[in-house]
Coordinates of C-alpha atoms and ligand atoms in Angstrom, one line a residue:
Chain A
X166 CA 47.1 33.4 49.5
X167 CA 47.6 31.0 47.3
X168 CA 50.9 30.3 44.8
X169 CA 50.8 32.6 42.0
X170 CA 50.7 31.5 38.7
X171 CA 53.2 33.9 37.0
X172 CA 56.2 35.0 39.1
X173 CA 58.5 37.2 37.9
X174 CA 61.1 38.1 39.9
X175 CA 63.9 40.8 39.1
X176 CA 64.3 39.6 35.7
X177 CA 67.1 41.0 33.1
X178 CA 67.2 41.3 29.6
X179 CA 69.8 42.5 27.6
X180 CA 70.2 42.4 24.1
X181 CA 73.6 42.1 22.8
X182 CA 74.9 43.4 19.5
X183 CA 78.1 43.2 17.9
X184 CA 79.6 46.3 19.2
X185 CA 77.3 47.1 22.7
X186 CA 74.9 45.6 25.4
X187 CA 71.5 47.3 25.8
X188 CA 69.9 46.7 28.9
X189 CA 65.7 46.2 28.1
X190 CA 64.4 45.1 31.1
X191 CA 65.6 45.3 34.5
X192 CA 64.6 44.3 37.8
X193 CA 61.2 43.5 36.5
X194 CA 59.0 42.3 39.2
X195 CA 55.3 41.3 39.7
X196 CA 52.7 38.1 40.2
X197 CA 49.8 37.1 38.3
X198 CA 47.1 35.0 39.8
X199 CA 45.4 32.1 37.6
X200 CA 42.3 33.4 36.0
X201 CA 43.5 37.2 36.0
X202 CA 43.4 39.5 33.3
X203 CA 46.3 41.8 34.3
X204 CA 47.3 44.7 31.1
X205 CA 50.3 45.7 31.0
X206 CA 51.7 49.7 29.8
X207 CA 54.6 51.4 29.3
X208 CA 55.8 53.5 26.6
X209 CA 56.3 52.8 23.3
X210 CA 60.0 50.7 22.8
X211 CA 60.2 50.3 26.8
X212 CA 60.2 46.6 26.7
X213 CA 56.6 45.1 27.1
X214 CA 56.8 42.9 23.8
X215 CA 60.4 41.3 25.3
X216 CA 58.8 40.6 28.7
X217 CA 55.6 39.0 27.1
X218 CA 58.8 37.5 24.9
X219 CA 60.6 36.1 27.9
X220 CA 57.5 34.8 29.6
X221 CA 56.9 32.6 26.4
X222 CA 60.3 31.1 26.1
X223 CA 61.3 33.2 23.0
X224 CA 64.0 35.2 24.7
X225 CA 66.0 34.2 26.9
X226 CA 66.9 36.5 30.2
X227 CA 70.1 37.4 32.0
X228 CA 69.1 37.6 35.5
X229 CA 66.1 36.8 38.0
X230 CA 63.4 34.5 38.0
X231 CA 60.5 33.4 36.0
X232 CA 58.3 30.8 36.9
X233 CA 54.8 29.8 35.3
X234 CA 52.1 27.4 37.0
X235 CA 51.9 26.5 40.3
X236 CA 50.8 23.5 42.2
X237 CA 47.0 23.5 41.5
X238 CA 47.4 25.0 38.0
X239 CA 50.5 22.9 36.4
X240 CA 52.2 24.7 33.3
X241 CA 53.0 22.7 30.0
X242 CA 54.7 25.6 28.0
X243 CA 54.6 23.7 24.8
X244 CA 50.7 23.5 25.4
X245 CA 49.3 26.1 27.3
X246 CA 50.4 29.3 26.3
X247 CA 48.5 31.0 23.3
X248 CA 50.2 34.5 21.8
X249 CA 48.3 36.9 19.8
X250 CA 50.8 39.6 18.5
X251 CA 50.8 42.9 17.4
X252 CA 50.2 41.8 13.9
X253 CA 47.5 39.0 12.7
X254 CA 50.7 37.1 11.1
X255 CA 48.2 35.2 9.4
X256 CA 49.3 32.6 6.6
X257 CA 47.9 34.0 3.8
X258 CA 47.8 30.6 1.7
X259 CA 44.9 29.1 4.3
X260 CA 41.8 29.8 4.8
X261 CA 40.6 31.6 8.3
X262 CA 39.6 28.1 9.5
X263 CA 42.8 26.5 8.7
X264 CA 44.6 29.3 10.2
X265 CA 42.6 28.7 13.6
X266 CA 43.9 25.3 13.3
X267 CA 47.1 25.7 12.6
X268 CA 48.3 24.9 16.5
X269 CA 46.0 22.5 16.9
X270 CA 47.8 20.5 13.4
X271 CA 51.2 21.3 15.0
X272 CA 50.8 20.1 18.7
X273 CA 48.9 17.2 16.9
X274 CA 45.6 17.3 18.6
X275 CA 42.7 15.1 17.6
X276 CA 41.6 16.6 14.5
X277 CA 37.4 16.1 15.3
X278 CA 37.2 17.9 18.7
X279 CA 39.6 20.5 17.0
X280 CA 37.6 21.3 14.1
X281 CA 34.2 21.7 16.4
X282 CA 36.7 23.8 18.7
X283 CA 37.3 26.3 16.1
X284 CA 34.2 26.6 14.5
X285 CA 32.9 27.2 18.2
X286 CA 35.9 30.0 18.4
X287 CA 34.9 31.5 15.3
X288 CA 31.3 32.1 16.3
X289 CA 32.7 33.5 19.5
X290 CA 34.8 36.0 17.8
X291 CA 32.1 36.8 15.1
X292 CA 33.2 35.5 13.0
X293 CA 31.0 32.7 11.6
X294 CA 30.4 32.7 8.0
X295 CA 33.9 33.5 7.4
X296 CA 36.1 29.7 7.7
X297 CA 36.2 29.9 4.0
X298 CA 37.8 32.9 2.9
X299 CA 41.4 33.8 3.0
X300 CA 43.0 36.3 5.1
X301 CA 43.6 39.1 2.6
X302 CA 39.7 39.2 2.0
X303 CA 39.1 40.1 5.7
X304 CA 39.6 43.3 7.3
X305 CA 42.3 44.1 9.6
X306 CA 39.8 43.4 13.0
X307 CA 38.7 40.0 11.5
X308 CA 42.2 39.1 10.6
X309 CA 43.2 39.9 14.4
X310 CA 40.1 38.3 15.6
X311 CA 41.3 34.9 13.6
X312 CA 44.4 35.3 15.5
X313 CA 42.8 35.5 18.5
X314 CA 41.0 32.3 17.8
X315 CA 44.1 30.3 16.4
X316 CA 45.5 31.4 20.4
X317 CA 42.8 29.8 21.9
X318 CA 41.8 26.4 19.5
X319 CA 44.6 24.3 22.0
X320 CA 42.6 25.7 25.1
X321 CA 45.7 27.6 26.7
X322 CA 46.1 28.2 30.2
X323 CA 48.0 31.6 29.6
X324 CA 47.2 33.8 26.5
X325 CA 49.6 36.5 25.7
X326 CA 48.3 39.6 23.9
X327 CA 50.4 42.3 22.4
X328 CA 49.0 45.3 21.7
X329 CA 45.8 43.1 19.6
X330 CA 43.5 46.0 19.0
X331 CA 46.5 48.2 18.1
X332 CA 46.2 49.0 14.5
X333 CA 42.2 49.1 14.9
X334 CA 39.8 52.3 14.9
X335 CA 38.5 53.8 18.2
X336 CA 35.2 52.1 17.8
X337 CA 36.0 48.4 16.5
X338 CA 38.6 48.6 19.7
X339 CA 35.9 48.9 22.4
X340 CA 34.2 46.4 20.5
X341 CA 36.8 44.0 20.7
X342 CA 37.4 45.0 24.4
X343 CA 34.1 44.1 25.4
X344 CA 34.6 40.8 23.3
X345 CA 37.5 39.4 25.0
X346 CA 36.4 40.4 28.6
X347 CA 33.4 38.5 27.3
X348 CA 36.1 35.5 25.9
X349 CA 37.9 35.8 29.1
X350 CA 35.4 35.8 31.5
X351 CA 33.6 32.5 29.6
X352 CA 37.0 30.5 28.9
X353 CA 38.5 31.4 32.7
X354 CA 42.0 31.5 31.5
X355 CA 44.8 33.8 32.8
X356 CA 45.7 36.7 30.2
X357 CA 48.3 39.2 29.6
X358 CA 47.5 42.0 28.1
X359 CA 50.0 44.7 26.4
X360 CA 48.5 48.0 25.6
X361 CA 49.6 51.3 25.1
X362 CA 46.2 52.4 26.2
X363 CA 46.1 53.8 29.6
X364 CA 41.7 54.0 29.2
X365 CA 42.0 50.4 27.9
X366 CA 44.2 49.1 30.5
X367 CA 41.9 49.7 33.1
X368 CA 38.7 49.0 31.5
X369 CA 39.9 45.2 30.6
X370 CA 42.3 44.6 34.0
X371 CA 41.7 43.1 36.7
X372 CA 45.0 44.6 37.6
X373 CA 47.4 47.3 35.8
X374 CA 50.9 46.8 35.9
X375 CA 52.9 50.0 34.7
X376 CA 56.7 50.1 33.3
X377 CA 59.1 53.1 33.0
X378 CA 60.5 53.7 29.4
X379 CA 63.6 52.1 28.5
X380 CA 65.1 50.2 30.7
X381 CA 61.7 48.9 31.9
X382 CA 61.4 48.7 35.6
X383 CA 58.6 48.3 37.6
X384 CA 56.4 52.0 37.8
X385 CA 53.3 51.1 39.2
X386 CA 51.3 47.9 40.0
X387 CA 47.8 48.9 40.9
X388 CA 44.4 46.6 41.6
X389 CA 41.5 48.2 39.3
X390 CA 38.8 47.1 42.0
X391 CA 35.7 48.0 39.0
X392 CA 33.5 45.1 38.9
X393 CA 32.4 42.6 36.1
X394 CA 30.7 42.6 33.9
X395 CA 32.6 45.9 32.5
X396 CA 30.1 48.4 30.5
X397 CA 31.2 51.3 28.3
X398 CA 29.5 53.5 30.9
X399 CA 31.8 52.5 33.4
X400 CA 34.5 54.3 31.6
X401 CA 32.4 58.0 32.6
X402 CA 32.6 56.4 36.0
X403 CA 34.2 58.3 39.0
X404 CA 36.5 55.7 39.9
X405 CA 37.2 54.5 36.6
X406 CA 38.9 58.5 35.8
X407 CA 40.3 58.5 39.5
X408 CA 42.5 55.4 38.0
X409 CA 43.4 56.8 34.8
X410 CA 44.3 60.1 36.0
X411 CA 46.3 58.0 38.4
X412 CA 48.2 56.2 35.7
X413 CA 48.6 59.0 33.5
X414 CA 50.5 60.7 36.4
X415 CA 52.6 57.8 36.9
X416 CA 53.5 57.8 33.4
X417 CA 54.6 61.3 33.7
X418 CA 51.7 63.0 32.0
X419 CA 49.9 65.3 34.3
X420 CA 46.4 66.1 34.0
X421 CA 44.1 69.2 33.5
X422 CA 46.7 72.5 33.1
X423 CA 47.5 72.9 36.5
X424 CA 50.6 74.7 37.3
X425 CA 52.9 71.7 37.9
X426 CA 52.0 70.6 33.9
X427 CA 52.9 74.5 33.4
X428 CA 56.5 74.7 35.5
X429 CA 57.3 71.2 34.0
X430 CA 57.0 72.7 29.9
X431 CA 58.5 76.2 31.3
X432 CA 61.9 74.2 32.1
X433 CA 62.2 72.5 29.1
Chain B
X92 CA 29.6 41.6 -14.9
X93 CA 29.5 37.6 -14.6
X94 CA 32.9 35.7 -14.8
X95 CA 32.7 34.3 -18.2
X96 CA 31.9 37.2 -19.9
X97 CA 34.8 39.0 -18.4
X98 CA 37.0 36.0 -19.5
X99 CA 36.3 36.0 -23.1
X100 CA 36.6 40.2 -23.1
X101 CA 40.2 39.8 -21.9
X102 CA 41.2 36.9 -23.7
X103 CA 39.1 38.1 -26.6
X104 CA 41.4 41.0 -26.1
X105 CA 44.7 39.6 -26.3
X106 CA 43.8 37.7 -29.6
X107 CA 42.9 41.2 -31.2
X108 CA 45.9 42.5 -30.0
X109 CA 47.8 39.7 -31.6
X110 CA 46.2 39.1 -34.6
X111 CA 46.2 43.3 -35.3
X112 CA 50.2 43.4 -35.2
X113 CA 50.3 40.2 -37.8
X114 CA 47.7 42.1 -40.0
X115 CA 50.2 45.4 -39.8
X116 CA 52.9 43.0 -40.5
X117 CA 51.3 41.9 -43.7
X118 CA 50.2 45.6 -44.5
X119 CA 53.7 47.0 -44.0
X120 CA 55.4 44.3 -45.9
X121 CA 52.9 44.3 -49.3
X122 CA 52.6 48.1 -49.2
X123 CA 56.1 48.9 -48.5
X124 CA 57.7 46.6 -50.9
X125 CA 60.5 45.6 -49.0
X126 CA 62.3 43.2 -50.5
X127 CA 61.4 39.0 -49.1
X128 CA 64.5 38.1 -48.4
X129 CA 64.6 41.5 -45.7
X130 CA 60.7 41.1 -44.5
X131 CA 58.9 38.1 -45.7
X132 CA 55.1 38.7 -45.4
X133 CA 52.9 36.3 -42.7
X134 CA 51.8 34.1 -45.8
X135 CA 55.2 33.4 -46.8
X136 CA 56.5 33.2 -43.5
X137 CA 53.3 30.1 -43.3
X138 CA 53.9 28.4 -46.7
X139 CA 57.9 28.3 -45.8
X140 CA 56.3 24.9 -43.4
X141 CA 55.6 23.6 -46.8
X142 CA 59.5 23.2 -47.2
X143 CA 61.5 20.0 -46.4
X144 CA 63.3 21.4 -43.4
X145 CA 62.5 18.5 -40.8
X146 CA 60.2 21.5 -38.9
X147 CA 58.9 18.5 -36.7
X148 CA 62.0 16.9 -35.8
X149 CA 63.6 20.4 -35.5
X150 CA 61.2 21.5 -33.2
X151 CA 61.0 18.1 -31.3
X152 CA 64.7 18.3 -30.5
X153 CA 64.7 22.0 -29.6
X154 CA 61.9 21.4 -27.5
X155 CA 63.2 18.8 -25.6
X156 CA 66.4 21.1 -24.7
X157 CA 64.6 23.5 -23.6
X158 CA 62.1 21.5 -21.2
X159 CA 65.1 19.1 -20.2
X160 CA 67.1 21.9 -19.1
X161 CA 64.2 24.0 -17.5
X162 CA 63.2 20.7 -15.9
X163 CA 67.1 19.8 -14.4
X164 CA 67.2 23.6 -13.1
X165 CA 64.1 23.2 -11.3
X166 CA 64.5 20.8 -9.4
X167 CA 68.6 20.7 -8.9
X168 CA 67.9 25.0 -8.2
X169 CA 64.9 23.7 -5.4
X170 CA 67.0 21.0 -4.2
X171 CA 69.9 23.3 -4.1
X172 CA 67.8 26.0 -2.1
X173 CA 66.4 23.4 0.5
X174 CA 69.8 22.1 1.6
X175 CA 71.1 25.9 2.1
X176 CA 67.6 26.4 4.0
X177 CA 68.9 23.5 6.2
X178 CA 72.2 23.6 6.4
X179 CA 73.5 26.8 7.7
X180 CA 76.8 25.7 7.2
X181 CA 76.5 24.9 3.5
X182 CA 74.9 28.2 2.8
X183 CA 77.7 30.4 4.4
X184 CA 80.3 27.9 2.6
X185 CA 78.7 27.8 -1.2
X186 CA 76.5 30.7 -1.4
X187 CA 78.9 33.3 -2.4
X188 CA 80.4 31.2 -4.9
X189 CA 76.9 30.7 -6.3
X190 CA 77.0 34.8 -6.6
X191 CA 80.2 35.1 -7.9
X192 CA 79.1 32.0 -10.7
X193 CA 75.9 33.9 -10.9
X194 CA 77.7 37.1 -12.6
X195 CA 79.4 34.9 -15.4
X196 CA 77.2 35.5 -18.6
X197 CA 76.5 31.7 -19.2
X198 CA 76.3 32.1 -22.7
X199 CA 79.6 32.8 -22.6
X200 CA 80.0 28.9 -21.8
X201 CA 78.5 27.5 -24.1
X202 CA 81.6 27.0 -26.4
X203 CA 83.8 25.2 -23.5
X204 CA 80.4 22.9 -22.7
X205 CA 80.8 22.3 -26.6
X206 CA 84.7 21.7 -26.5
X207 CA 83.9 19.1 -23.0
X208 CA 81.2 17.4 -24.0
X209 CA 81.1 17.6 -28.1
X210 CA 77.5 18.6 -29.6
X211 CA 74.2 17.4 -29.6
X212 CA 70.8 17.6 -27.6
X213 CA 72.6 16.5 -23.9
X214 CA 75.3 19.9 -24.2
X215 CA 72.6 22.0 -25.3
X216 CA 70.7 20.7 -23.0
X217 CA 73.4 21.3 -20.2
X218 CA 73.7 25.3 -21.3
X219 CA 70.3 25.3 -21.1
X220 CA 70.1 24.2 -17.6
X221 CA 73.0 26.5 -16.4
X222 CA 71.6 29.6 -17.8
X223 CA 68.2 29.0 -15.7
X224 CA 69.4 27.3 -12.8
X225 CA 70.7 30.4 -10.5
X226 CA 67.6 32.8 -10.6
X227 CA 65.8 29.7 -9.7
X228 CA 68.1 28.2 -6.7
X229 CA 68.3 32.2 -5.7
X230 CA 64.6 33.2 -5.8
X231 CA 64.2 29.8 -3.9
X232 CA 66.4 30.5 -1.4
X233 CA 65.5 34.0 -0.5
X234 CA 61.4 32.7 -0.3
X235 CA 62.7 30.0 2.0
X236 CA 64.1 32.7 4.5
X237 CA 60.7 35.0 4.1
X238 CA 58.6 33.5 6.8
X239 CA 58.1 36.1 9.4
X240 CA 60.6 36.1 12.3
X241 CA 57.4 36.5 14.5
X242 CA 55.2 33.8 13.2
X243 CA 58.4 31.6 13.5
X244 CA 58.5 32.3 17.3
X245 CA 54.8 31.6 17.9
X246 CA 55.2 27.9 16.2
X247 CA 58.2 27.5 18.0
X248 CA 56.5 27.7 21.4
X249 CA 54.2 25.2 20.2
X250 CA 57.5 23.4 19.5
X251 CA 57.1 22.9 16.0
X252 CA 59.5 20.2 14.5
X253 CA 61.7 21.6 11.8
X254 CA 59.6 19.4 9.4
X255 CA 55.9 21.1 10.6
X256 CA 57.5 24.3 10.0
X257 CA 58.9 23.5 6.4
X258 CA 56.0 21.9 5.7
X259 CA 53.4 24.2 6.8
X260 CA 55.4 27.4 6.9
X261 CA 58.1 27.8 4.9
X262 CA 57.5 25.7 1.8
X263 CA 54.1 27.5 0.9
X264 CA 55.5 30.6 1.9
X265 CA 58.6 30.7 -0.4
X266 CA 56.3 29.1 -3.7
X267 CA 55.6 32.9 -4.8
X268 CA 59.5 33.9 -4.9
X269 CA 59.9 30.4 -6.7
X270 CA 57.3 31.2 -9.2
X271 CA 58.6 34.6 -10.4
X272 CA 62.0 32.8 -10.7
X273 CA 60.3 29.8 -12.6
X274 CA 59.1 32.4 -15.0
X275 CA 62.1 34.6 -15.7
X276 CA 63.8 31.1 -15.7
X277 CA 61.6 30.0 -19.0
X278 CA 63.2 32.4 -21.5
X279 CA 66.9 31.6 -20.5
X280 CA 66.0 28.4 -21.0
X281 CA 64.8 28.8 -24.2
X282 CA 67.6 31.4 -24.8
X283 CA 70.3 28.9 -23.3
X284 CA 69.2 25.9 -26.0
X285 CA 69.5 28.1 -29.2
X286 CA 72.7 29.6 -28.6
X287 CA 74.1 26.1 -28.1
X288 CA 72.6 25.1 -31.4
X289 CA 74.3 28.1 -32.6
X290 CA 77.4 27.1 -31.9
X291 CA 77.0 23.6 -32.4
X292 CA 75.0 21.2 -33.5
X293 CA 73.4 18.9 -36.1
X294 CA 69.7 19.7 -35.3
X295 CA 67.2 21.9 -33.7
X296 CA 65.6 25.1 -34.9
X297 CA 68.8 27.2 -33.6
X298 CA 70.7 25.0 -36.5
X299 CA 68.3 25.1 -38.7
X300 CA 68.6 28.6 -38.8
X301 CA 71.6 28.5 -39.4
X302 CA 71.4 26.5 -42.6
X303 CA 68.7 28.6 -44.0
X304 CA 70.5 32.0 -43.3
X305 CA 73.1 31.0 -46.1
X306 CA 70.2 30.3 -48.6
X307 CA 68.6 33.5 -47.2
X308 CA 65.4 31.9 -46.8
X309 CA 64.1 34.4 -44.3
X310 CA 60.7 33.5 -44.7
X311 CA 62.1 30.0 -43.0
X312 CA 63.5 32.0 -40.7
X313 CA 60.8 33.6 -39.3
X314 CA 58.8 30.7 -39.2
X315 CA 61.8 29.3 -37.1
X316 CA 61.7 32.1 -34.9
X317 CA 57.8 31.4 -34.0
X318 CA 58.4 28.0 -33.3
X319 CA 60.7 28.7 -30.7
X320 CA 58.4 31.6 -29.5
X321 CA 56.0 29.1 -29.1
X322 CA 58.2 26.5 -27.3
X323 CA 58.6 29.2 -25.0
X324 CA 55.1 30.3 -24.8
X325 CA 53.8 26.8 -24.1
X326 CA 56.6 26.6 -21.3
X327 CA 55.6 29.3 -20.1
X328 CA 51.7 28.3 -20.0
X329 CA 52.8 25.5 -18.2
X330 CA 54.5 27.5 -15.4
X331 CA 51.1 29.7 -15.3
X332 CA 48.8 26.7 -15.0
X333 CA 51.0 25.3 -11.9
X334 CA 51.4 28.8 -10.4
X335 CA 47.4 29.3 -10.7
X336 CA 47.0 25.6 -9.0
X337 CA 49.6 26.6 -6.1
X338 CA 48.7 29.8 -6.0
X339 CA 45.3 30.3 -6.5
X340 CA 44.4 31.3 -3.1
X341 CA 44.9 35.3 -4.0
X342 CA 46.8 38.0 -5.0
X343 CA 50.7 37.2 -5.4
X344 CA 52.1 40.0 -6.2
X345 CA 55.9 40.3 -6.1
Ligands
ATP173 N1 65.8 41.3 19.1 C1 66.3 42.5 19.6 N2 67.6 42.9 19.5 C2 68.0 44.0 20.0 N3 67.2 44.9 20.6 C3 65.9 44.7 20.7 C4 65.4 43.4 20.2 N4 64.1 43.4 20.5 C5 63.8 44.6 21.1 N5 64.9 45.3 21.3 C6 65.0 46.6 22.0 O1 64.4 46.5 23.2 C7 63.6 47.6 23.6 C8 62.2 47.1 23.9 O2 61.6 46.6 22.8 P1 60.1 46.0 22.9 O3 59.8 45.5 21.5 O4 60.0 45.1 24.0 O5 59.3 47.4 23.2 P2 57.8 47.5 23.4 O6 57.5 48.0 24.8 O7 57.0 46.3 23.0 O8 57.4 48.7 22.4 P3 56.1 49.0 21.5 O9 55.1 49.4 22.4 O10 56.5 50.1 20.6 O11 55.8 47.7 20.8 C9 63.7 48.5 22.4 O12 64.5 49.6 22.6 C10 64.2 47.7 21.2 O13 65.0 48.4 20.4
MG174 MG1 55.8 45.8 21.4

C-alpha cells in the first residue's frame, strides 16, 4: 500500500487556560489516502473542529504526529489546503464572485485563469447568475455554497469541511450531499468531512472515522464499501442501515427498543 | 413601486415634516403673543440676516472650526486606532489612559485650551477636535478587532501578510464602527467650536451670540442658532454621502 496522505498519529491537544489544562484530543489516530472522502463524527464539543484545526496548522498539538502529503502527492500547506467552516464567514462588503476569489488575490494567483476558475466553481455549485450580489441577499445554502467555492478557486489538494450543511434544512442537505460527492468525485481531491450526521457520514464516506466525546479518542474507523455514484435510494439500502445501526451503537445509541436500550434507561 | 417615486415620497416627506413645525412655530408665536424678544416669529428670525452682523464671516469662521476639528479627529482618531491595531504593545500601554481621558467632559477644557493658547479660530479649533476625537479613535479601534477569529485563521493558512489582511479584511470590516463614530462625532464637533467661542473669542456665531444676547436681539439669535444647525447638517450630509460610497453594498446596521 502506498504512503498515506494524512497520518495522524497519537496526537494531543490541550488547551490551556489561565487557571487549568483541558485535554481535547488524545491519542488520536488514523490515515487518509489521497483522493478519499473520509467524514468524520463524534459528539457535539468532542473535538472534531480542533482536529480539522490541527491538521490545518491553526492549532498547535502537544503530542504525536501529523504528517500531510507523501511522496507521489507533495503537500504545500500554504497552497493546498481549502477550509469550509461551520459558518459561510463570508465578507459581507464583496460580492459572491469576489468572495470566491478572495484566496486566489491573497496567495497571488494569476488573476485570468482565476477569474474563469471561479465562474467555472460557481456554475458547479449552482450558483451562476449569482457573482453579482452580495452575501446578505443569498440564502444561507448559497452563502455556504460560495464558501465552498472560495475553498476550491486555488485548486487544493485537501479540503477541510466542518459541519458545511449544518445549519441547512433536511432537504437542501441531501442536495448539497449529492453536490459535493458530485464536486468530489470530478475535482479528485482528498476531503475531510465533519458531520454530526451518522446517515450523512456514511452516504458521502468513503470511510467513517468515529470519536468518543470529550477527550476525543479514536471509537471506530470503519470502510463504507457502498459504491459510486451514491443515490438517495441507497440510503433504504440493506447495507447502508447495517452501517448506521453499526455507528449508532458505537456512539452509544442503541437501536429499535430492545431490552439492552431498556436496562440501560432503567439504571439511570 | 419604482425607485424614484419612492424617493421623492420620503424626501417629500421629510420636507413636510419640516416645513409643518416652522408653520406651527409661526402660528404659535402670532396667535399666542408672546412677546419678540422671548419667541421671535420665522419672519423675524429671516429678516434679522438683513442686520450688519458679519453673518458670512461669522459663519465662515465657525465653519471652519468645526470642519478643522472634525477633520484633525478623523484622521489623528484613525491614525491613532491603526497603530493600536498594530502595535499590541502600544495598545495595552495607552489605551486605558485614552479611557480614563475619555471620561473627562472636554468641555470642561475649553477654558485651560483658552488660558494655553489665547483665543481665536486655532483654540476653538483644538476643543473642537478633542471633544470628537475619542468616539472616533474608540469606534475605530473596536471595528479594527471585529473581524471574525475564524475568517482570520482561514487567511492565515493561506498565509496572508499582515498587509492582505488589513487591507482586505480588517480595514473594510471596521468602516461601519467608524461611521457610526464619524456621525456621533459631527455634533461634538459642532458642540466643541461654540462653546469655545463662548468663552472666548472675537468671531464666529458662538460670539456673535453673545453680543446680540445683551441687545436681546433674539430674532438674531435664532437665526444664529440655524446657521450652526446647518453647519452641522451639511457636516453631517457629508459623512452620509461617504458612508453611502463605502458602504453602499447593504444593510449596516449597528
Ligand atoms: N480555543 C479554545 N480554547 C479552549 N478550549 C477550546 C478551544 N477550542 C475548543 N475548545 C474546547 O475543546 C473541545 C472540543 O471543541 P471542538 O470545537 O473541537 O468541538 P467539536 O467536536 O467541533 O464540536 P461541535 O460538533 O459542537 O462543533 C470543547 O470542549 C471546547 O470547549
Ligand atoms: Mg465544531
Amino acid at each position: 500500500m502506498s504512503e498515506a496522505f494524512i497520518h495522524l498519529a497519537d496526537v494531543r491537544k490541550v488547551f490551556k487556560s489561565r487557571k487549568e489544562e483541558f485535554l481535547a484530543v488524545s491519542e488520536v489516530t488514523f490515515d487518509v489516502q489521497a483522493g478519499e472522502l473520509v467524514s468524520l463524527v463524534g459528539p457535539s464539543g468532542c473535538g472534531k473542529t480542533t482536529i480539522l484545526k490541527i491538521l490545518a496548522g491553526i492549532h498547535s498539538y502537544e503530542g504525536g504526529t501529523v504528517r500531510i502529503g507523501s511522496k507521489e502527492s507533495p503537500f504545500d500547506p500554504s497552497k493546498d489546503i481549502g477550509i469550509v467552516f461551520q459558518q459561510p464567514l463570508l465578507l459581507k462588503w464583496r460580492k459572491v464572485l469576489k468572495n470566491v476569489l478572495l484566496p486566489a488575490e491573497i496567495l497571488g494567483l494569476p488573476h485570468k485563469e482565476s477569474l474563469e476558475r471561479a465562474h467555472y466553481l460557481l456554475e458547479m455549485v449552482g450558483l451562476q447568475g449569482f457573482e453579482d450580489k452580495y452575501p446578505h441577499e443569498l440564502s444561507g445554502g448559497m452563502q455556504q455554497r460560495t464558501a465552498i467555492a472560495r475553498a476550491l478557486i486555488h485548486d487544493p489538494k485537501l479540503v477541510l469541511m466542518d459541519e458545511p450543511f449544518g445549519a441547512l434544512d433536511a432537504l437542501t442537505r441531501e442536495k448539497m450531499n449529492l453536490e459535493l460527492l458530485r464536486i468530489w468525485r470530478e475535482s479528485q481531491k482528498t476531503i475531510l468531512f465533519v458531520t454530526h450526521g451518522i446517515q450523512e457520514a456514511v452516504f458521502l464516506g468513503t470511510r467513517v472515522i468515529v470519536l468518543t466525546s470529550s477527550p476525543a479518542r479514536m471509537a471506530d474507523n470503519i470502510s463504507i464499501d457502498l459504491p459510486y455514484p451514491r443515490t438517495l435510494d441507497m440510503k433504504t439500502h440493506e447495507e447502508f442501515g447495517k452501517y448506521t445501526r453499526h455507528l449508532y451503537k458505537h456512539l452509544g445509541m442503541e437501536v429499535g427498543n430492545s431490552d439492552k436500550s431498556g436496562e440501560k434507561s432503567a439504571i439511570k | 413601486m419604482n425607485d424614484i417615486s419612492k424617493q421623492v415620497r420620503r424626501y417629500g416627506w421629510i420636507i413636510l415634516i419640516h416645513l409643518g413645525v416652522v408653520i406651527i412655530w409661526y402660528l404659535w408665536v402670532s396667535i399666542s403673543k408672546v412677546p419678540d424678544y422671548v419667541m421671535p416669529s420665522p419672519i423675524a428670525t429671516i429678516l434679522s440676516l438683513g442686520e450688519d452682523y458679519g453673518w458670512i464671516h461669522n459663519t465662515y469662521v465657525t465653519a471652519v472650526e468645526v470642519f478643522g476639528g472634525y477633520f484633525l479627529a478623523v484622521v489623528a482618531g484613525v491614525s491613532m486606532a491603526l497603530i493600536f491595531n498594530w502595535f499590541q504593545l502600544m495598545e495595552k500601554m495607552f489605551m486605558p489612559l485614552v479611557v480614563s481621558l475619555n471620561m473627562i467632559p472636554k468641555v470642561a477644557l475649553g477654558p485651560l485650551f483658552i488660558v494655553w493658547l489665547s483665543y481665536g479660530i486655532g483654540p476653538n479649533m483644538l476643543i473642537s477636535f478633542s471633544i470628537c476625537f475619542l468616539p472616533i479613535l474608540l469606534t475605530m479601534e473596536r471595528g479594527l478587532r471585529e473581524a471574525d477569529p475564524d475568517l482570520l485563521d482561514l487567511v492565515r493558512t493561506l498565509r496572508a501578510s499582515r498587509w492582505q489582511i488589513f487591507t482586505k479584511i480588517q480595514l473594510p470590516g471596521s468602516l461601519p464602527y467608524l461611521f457610526s463614530g464619524m456621525k456621533v462625532a459631527v455634533i461634538l464637533a459642532v458642540a466643541g467650536a461654540i462653546v469655545g467661542e463662548f468663552i472666548a473669542s472675537s468671531e464666529g456665531l458662538g460670539y456673535l451670540m453673545m453680543q446680540v444676547q445683551v441687545t436681546m436681539d433674539t430674532a438674531a439669535m435664532f437665526m444664529a442658532v440655524l446657521l450652526i444647525t446647518a453647519i452641522g447638517v451639511v457636516l453631517y450630509g457629508i459623512v452620509l454621502l461617504l458612508e453611502y460610497f463605502f458602504l453602499g453594498y447593504g444593510p449596516n446596521e449597528i
